[in-house]
Coordinates of C-alpha atoms and ligand atoms in Angstrom, one line a residue:
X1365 CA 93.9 101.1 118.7
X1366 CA 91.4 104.1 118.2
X1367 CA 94.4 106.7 119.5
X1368 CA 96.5 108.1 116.4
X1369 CA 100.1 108.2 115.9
X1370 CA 100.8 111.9 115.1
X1371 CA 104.3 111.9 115.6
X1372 CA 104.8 109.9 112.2
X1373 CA 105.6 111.4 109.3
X1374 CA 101.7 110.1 108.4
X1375 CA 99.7 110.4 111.1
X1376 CA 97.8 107.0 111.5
X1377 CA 95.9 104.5 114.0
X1378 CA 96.9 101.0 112.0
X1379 CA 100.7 100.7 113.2
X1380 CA 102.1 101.7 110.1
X1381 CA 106.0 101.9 111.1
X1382 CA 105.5 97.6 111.7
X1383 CA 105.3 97.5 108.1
X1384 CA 108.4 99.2 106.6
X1385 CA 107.9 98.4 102.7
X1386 CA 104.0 99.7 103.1
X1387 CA 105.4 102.6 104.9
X1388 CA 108.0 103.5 102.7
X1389 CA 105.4 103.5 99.9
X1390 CA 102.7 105.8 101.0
X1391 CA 105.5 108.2 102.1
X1392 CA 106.8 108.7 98.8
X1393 CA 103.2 108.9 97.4
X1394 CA 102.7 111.9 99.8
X1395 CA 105.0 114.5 98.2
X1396 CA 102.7 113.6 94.8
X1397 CA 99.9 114.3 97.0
X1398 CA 101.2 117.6 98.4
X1399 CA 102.1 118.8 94.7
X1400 CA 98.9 117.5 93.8
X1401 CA 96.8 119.9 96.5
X1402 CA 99.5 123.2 95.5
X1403 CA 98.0 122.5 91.8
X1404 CA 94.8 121.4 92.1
X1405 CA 93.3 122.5 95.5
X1406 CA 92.2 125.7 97.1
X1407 CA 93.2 128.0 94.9
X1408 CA 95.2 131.0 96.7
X1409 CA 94.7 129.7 99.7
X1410 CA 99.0 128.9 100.6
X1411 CA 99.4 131.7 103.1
X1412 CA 95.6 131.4 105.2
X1413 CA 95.5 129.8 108.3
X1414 CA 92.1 128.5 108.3
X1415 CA 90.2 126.8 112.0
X1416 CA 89.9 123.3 111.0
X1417 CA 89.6 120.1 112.9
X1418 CA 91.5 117.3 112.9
X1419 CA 90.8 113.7 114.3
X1420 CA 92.6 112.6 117.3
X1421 CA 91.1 109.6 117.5
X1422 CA 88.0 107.2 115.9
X1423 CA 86.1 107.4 119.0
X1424 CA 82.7 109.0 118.5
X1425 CA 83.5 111.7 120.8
X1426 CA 85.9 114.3 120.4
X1427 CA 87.5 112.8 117.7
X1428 CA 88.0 116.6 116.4
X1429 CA 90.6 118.9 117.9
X1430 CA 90.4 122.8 116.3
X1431 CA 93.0 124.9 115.4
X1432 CA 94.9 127.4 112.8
X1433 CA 96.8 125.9 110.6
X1434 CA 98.2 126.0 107.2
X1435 CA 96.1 123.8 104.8
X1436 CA 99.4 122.4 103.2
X1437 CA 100.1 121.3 106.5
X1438 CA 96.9 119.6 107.6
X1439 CA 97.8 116.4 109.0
X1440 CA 96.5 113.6 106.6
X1441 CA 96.7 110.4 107.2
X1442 CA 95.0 106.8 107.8
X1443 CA 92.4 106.2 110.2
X1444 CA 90.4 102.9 110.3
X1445 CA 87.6 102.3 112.9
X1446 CA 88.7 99.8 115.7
X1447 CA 88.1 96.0 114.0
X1448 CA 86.8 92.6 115.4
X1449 CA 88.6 90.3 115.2
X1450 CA 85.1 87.9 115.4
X1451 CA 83.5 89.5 112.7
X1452 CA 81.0 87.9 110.5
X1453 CA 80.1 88.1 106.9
X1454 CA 76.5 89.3 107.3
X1455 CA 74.7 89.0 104.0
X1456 CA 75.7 87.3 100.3
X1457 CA 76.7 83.8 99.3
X1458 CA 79.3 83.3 102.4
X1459 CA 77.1 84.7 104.8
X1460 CA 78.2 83.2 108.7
X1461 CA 81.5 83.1 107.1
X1462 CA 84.5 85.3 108.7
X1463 CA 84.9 88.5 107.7
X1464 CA 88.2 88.6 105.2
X1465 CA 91.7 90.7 106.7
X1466 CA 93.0 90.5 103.2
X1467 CA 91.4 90.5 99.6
X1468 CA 90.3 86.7 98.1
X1469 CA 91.9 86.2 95.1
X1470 CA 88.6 85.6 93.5
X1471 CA 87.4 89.2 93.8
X1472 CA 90.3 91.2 93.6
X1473 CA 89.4 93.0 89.9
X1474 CA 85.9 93.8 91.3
X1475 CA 87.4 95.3 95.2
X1476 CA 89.7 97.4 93.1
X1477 CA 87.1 98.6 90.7
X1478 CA 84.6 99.5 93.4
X1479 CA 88.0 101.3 95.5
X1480 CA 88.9 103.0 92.9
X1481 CA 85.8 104.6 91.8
X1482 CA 85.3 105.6 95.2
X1483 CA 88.5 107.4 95.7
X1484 CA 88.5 109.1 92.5
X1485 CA 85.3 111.3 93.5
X1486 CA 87.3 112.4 96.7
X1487 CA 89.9 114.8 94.8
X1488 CA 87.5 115.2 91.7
X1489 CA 85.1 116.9 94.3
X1490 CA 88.4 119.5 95.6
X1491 CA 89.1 120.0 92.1
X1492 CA 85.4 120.9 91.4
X1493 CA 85.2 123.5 94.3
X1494 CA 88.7 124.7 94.0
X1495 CA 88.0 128.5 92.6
X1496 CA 84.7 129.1 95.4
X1497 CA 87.2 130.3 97.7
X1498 CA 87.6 133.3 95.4
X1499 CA 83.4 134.5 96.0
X1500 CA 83.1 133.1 99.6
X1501 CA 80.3 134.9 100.9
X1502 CA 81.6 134.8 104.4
X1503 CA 84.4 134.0 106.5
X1504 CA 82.5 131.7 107.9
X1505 CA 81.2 129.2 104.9
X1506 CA 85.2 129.9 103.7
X1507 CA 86.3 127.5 106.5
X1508 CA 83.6 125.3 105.7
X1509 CA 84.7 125.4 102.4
X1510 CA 87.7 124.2 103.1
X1511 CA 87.6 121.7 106.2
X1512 CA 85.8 119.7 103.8
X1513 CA 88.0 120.4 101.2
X1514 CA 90.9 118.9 103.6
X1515 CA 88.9 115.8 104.2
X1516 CA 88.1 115.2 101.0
X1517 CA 91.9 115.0 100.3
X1518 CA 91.7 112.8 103.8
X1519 CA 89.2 110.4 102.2
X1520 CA 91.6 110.0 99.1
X1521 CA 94.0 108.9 101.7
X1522 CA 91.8 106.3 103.3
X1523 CA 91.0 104.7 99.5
X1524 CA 95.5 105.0 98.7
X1525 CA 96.1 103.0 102.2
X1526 CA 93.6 99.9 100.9
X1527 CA 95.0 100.3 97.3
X1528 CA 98.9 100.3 98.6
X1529 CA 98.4 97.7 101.5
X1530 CA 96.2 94.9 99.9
X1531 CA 96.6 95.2 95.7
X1532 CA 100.5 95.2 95.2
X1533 CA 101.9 96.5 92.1
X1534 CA 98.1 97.0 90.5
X1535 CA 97.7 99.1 93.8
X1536 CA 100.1 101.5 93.6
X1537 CA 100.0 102.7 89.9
X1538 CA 95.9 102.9 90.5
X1539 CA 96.9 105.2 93.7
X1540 CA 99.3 107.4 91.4
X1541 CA 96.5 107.8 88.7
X1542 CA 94.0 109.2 91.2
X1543 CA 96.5 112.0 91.4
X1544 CA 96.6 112.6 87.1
X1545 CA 93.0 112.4 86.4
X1546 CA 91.6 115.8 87.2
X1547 CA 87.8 117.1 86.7
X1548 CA 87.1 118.1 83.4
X1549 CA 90.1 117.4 81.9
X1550 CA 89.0 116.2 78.3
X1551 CA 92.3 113.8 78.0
X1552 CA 92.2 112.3 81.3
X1553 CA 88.6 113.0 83.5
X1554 CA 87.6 111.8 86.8
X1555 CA 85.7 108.6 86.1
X1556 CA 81.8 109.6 87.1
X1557 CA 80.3 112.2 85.2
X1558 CA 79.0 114.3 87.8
X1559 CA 82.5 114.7 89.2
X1560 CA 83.5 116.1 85.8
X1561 CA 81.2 119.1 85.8
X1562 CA 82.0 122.5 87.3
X1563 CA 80.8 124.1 90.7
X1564 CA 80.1 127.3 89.5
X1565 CA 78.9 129.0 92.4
X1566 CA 77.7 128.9 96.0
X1567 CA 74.2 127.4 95.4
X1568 CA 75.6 124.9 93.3
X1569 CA 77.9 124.5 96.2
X1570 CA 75.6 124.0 98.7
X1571 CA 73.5 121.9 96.4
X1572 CA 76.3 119.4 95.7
X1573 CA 77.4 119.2 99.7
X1574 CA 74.0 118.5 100.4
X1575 CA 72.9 115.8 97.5
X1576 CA 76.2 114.8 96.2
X1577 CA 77.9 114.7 99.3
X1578 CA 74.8 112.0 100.6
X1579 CA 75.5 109.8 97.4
X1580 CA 79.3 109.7 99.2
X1581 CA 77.0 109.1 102.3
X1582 CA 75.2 106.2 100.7
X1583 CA 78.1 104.4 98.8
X1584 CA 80.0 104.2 102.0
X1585 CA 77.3 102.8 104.1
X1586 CA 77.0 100.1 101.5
X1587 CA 80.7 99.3 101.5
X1588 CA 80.9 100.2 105.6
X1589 CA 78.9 96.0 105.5
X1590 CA 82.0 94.8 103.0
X1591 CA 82.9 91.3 103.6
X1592 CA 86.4 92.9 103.4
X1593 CA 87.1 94.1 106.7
X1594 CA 89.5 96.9 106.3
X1595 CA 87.3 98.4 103.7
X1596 CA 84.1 98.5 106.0
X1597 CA 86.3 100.2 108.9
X1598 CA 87.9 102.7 106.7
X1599 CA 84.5 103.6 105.2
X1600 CA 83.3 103.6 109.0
X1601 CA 85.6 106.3 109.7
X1602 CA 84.6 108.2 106.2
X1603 CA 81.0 108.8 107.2
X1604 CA 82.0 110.4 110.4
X1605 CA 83.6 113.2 108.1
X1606 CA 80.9 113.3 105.7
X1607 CA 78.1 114.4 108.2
X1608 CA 79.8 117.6 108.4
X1609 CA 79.4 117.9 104.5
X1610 CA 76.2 117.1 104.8
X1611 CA 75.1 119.9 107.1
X1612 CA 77.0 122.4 105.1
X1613 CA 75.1 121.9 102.2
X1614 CA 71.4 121.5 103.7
X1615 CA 72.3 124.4 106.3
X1616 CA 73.8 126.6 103.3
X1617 CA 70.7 125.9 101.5
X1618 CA 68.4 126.9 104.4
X1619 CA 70.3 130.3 105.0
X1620 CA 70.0 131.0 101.5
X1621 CA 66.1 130.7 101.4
X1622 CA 66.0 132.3 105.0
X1623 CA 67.3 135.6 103.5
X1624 CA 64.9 135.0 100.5
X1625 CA 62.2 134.4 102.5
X1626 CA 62.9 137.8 104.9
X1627 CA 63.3 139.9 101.8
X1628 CA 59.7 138.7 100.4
X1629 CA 58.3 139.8 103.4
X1630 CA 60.3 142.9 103.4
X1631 CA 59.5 143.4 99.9
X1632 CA 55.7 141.8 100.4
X1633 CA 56.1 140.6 96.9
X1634 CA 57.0 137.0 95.4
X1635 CA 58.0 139.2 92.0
X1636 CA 61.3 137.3 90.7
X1637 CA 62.7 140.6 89.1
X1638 CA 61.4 142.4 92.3
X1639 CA 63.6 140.0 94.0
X1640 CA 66.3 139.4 92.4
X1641 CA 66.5 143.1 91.6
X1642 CA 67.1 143.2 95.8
X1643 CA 69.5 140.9 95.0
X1644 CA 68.5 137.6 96.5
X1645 CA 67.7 134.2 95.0
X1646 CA 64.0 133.4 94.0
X1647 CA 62.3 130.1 95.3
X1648 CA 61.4 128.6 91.8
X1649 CA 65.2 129.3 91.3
X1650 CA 66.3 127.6 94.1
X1651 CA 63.5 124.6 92.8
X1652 CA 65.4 124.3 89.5
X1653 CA 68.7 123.8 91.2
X1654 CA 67.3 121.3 93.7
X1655 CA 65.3 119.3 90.3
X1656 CA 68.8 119.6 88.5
X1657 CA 71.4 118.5 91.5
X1658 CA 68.5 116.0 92.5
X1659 CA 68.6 113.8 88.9
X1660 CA 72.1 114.4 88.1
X1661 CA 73.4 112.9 91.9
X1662 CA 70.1 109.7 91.4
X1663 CA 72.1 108.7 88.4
X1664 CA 75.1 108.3 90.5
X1665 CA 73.5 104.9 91.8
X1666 CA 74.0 103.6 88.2
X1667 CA 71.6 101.4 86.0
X1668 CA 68.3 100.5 87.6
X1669 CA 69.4 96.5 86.8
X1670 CA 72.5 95.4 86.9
X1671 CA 74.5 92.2 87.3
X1672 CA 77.7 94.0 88.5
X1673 CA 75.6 94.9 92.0
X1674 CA 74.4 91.5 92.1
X1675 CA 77.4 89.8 91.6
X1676 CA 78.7 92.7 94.5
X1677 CA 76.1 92.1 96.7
X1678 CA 76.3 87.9 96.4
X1679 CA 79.8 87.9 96.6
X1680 CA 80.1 90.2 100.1
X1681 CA 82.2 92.8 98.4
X1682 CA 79.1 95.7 99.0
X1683 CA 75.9 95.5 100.7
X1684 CA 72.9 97.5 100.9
X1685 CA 72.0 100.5 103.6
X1686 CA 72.0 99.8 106.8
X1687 CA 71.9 96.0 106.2
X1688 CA 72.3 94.9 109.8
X1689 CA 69.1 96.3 110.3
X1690 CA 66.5 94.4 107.9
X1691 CA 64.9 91.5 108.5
X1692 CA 65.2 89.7 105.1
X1693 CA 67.6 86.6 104.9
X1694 CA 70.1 88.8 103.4
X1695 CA 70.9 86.5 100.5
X1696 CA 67.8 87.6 98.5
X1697 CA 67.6 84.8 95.8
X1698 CA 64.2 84.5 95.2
X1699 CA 63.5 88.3 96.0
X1700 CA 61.8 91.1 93.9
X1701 CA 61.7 94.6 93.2
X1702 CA 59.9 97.0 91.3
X1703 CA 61.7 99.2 88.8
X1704 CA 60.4 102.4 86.6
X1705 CA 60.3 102.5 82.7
X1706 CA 58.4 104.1 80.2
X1707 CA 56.6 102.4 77.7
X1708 CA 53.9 103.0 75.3
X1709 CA 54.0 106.9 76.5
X1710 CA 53.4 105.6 80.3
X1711 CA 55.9 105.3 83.5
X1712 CA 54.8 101.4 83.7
X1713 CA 56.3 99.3 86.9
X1714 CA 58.1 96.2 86.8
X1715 CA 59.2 93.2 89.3
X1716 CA 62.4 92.2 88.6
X1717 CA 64.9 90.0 90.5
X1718 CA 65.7 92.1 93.4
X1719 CA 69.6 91.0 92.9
X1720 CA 69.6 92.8 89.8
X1721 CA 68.1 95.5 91.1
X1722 CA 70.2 96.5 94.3
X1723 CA 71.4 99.7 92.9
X1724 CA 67.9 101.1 92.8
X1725 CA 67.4 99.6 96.3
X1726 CA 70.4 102.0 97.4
X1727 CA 68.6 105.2 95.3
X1728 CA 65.0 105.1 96.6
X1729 CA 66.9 104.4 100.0
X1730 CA 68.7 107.7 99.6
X1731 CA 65.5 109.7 97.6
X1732 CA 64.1 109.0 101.0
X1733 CA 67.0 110.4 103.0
X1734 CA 67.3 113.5 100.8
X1735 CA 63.6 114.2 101.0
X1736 CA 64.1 115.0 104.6
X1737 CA 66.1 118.1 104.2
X1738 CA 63.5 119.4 101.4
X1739 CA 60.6 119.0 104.0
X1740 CA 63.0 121.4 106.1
X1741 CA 64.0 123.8 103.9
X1742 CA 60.0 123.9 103.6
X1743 CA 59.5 124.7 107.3
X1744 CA 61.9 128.0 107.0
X1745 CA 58.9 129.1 104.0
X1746 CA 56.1 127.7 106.1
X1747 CA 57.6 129.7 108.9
X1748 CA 57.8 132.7 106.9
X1749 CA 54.0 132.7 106.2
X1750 CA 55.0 132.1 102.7
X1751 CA 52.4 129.2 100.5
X1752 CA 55.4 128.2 97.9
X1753 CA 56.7 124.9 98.6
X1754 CA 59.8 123.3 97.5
X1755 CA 60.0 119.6 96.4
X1756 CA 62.5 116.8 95.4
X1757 CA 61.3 116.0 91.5
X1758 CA 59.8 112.9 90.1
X1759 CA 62.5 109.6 90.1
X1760 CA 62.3 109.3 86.4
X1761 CA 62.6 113.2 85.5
X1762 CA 65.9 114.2 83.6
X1763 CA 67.7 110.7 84.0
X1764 CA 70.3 109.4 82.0
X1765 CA 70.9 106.3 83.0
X1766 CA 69.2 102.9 83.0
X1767 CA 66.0 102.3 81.8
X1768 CA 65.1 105.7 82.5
X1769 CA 67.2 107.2 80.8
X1770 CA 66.4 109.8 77.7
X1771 CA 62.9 109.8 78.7
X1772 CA 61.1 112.9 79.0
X1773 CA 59.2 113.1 81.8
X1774 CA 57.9 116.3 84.0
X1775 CA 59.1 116.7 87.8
X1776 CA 55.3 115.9 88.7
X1777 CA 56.5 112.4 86.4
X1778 CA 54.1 113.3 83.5
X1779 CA 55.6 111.6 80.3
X1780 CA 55.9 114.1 77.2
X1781 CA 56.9 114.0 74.0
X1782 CA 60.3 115.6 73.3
X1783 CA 58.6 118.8 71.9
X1784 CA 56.3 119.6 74.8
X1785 CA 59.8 118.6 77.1
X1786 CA 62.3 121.1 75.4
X1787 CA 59.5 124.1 75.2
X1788 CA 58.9 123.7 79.2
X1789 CA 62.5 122.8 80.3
X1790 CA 63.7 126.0 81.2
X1791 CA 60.8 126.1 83.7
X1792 CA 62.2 122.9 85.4
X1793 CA 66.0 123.1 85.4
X1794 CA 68.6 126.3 85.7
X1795 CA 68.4 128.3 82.4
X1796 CA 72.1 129.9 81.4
X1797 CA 70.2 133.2 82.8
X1798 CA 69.6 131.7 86.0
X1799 CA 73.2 130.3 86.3
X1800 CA 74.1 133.9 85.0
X1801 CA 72.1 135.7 88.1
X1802 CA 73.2 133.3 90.9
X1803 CA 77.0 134.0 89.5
X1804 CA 76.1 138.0 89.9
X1805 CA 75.5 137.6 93.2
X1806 CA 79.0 135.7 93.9
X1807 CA 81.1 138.2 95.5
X1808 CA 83.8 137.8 98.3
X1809 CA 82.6 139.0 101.8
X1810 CA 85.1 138.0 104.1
X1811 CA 84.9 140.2 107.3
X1812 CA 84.6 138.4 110.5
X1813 CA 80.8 138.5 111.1
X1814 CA 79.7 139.8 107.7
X1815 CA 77.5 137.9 105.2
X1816 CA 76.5 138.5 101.4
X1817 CA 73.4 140.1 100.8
X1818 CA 71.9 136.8 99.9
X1819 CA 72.4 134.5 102.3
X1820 CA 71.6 135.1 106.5
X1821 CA 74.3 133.7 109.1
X1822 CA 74.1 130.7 110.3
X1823 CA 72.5 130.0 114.0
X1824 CA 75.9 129.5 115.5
X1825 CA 79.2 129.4 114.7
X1826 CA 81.8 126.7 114.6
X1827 CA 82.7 124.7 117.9
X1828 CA 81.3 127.0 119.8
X1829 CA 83.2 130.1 118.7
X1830 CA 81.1 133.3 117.7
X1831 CA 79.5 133.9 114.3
X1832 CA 82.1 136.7 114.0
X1833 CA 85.1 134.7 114.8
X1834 CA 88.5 134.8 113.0
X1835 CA 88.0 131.5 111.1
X1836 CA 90.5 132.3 108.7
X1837 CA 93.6 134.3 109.0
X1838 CA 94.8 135.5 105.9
X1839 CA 98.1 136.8 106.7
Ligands
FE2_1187 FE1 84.4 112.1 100.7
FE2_1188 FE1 82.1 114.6 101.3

């Protein structure tokens, strides 16, 4: 079961030539798919052979195989994790119950909604990153680039397979307008806001692998507990992908203050224009992308009470992180949970029906999980004998959703009036002369082995090969 078929026309593990009409559907979506990736994804990259991997297989190990190939070409397809057949629903109203093979009629609208939004940040996030190629500053983070570009595309595949095999007609025109909407496109955006703003550079890059890419993380763990089987094993399969955006972004981040870092020292100076005259990104910069990518990703999660994640949670369709693992009876009726608004010019506390409250559950689950990486990005300063410290902002700062939202409050989560907010913002998030620097430094550096001036190699390179390897071939 965990082997893939790659001598179909679409490589997959879930016997897809035993269903002919299913078949015959996603092979005429593909061409759309194709035309899709020529418009919308890397852009001039046709003719580069690029080292990717591909999955051979759903086991944990060496599900990756490496090799040149032809982005166009990379072999997409559907891979679930292997099922059981035994199952259980695990938490929710049918807890004990078995785990549904196909959709209840019951909670079809809500399965679609919640597929559908999911899949739509997949291309939205190609389309985002799709000129980067163009200022890669290495050969190197190029491939990276794109291997997750390719698996983004692969994850929009996973979401078309549930959409075409278990919601019929509905299915297949939702599946056809994840390939129309594009990001940014005033007539017909991506659905989530973040996933309509631009990529602009490498930091942002990095920043958006790193804390973006971990909202993808925490979504799909929630949905990897559906009570809808093929949903959890897709998402299963997802999150083996998404580690390796993960590690992009913190490791790309880490470089970048790495080479900071050195050039201080070089320099003995923490002087911005000093520094950025040497041509490397200053710390407090690097703060104000992390306080901006930080509260733009927390409002991913969505409003801080909500009945749609109850209803979610109740009914099976989505449950929280790692939900095997807590001790709780996993129906949480009578449950509580405290929530964050501002009233009478103070961040007050609240207990409200934990139920309602599941989204924020998910958040403060990953604010924990993204804290990690910022405590070791601060090891590489520590290590550099440097005192400046780097930290993930205050929950409620620069929010604009739920109860939050609108309300001015300081990364340190000092409320201020709007006045005092708007004359010290520019010290907390990018400022168009930040944005402005960071896109000065953007130039291409593709020689095997060579790295812009602002950012140090990496420890080692890619499946073992060297640093200096041919990752892509440009032909
Ligand atoms: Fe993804
Ligand atoms: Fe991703």
């Amino acid at each position: 079961m965990s082997g893939i078929n790659y001598s179909e026309k679409i490589p997959n593990n879930v016997n897809l030539s035993e269903d002919r009409t299913l078949q015959r559907a996603l092979e005429q979506w593909q061409p759309n798919f194709i035309n899709w990736w020529d418009d919308m994804g890397p852009e001039g990259s046709t003719d580069m052979d690029v080292y990717l991997r591909t999955a051979v297989s759903v086991d944990p190990q060496g599900w990756a195989q490496f090799g040149h190939v032809k982005m166009r070409d990379y072999r997409w397809g559907v891979f679930l994790n292997p099922g059981d057949q035994e199952r259980k629903i695990h938490f929710g109203d049918h807890i004990g119950e078995k785990a549904w093979q196909d959709v209840p009629g019951e909670h079809r609208a809500n399965l679609r909604r919640i597929i559908v939004t999911q899949g739509d940040t997949e291309p939205a996030s190609v389309e985002q990153q799709r000129h980067l190629g163009l200022t890669a500053p290495s050969m190197y983070d190029l491939r990276n680039l794109f291997q997750i570009n390719v698996e983004e595309g692969r994850h929009l595949w996973a979401m078309v397979y549930l959409l075409h095999k278990y919601f019929g007609k509905d299915g297949r025109e939702e599946a056809d307008a994840l390939l129309q909407r594009n990001s940014g496109n005033e007539d017909n955006p991506r659905i989530l806001q973040a996933f309509n703003e631009k990529t602009p550079d490498w930091l942002s890059f990095f920043m958006f692998t790193y804390f973006t890419d971990r909202d993808g993380k925490f979504q799909l763990c929630a949905l990897a507990e559906s009570a809808f089987d093929p949903l959890a094993r897709t998402t299963k399969f997802m999150l083996t992908e998404e580690a390796h955006h993960m590690f992009v972004g913190e490791s790309g981040v880490s470089r970048t203050i790495q080479r900071t870092v050195d050039v201080m020292n070089e320099l003995k100076s923490d002087d911005v224009n000093k520094l950025r005259a040497a041509g490397v990104i200053d710390l407090p910069t690097i703060q104000r992308y992390i306080n901006f990518h930080f509260s733009v990703t927390i409002d991913l999660f969505g409003a801080d009470q909500s009945s749609n994640a109850a209803t979610f949670y109740s009914s099976g369709l989505k449950g929280r992180y790692e939900e095997g693992k807590r001790t709780d009876d996993h129906v949480l009726k009578g449950n509580s949970y405290k929530i964050l608004s501002v009233e009478g010019g103070k961040l007050v506390e609240k207990e409200v029906p934990m139920l309602n409250a599941l989204n924020e559950v998910l958040r403060d689950d990953y604010i924990t999980d993204s804290k990690g990486g910022i405590d070791r990005w601060n090891r590489v300063i520590e290590k550099a004998g440097i005192p400046f410290r780097l930290k993930a902002p205050h929950k409620a700062f620069h929010r604009n959703i739920g109860s939050l939202s609108g309300a001015k409050v300081t990364p340190d989560g000092e409320v201020m009036s709007d006045e005092q907010w708007m004359a010290k913002v520019g010290e907390w998030l990018p400022s168009n002369e930040d944005r402005a620097f960071v896109a000065s430094l953007m130039g291409r550096v593709v020689e095997p082995g060579k790295f812009a001036n602002w950012i140090a190699p990496p420890v080692m390179g890619i499946n073992r090969e060297p640093v200096n390897f041919d990752y892509v071939r440009f032909n």
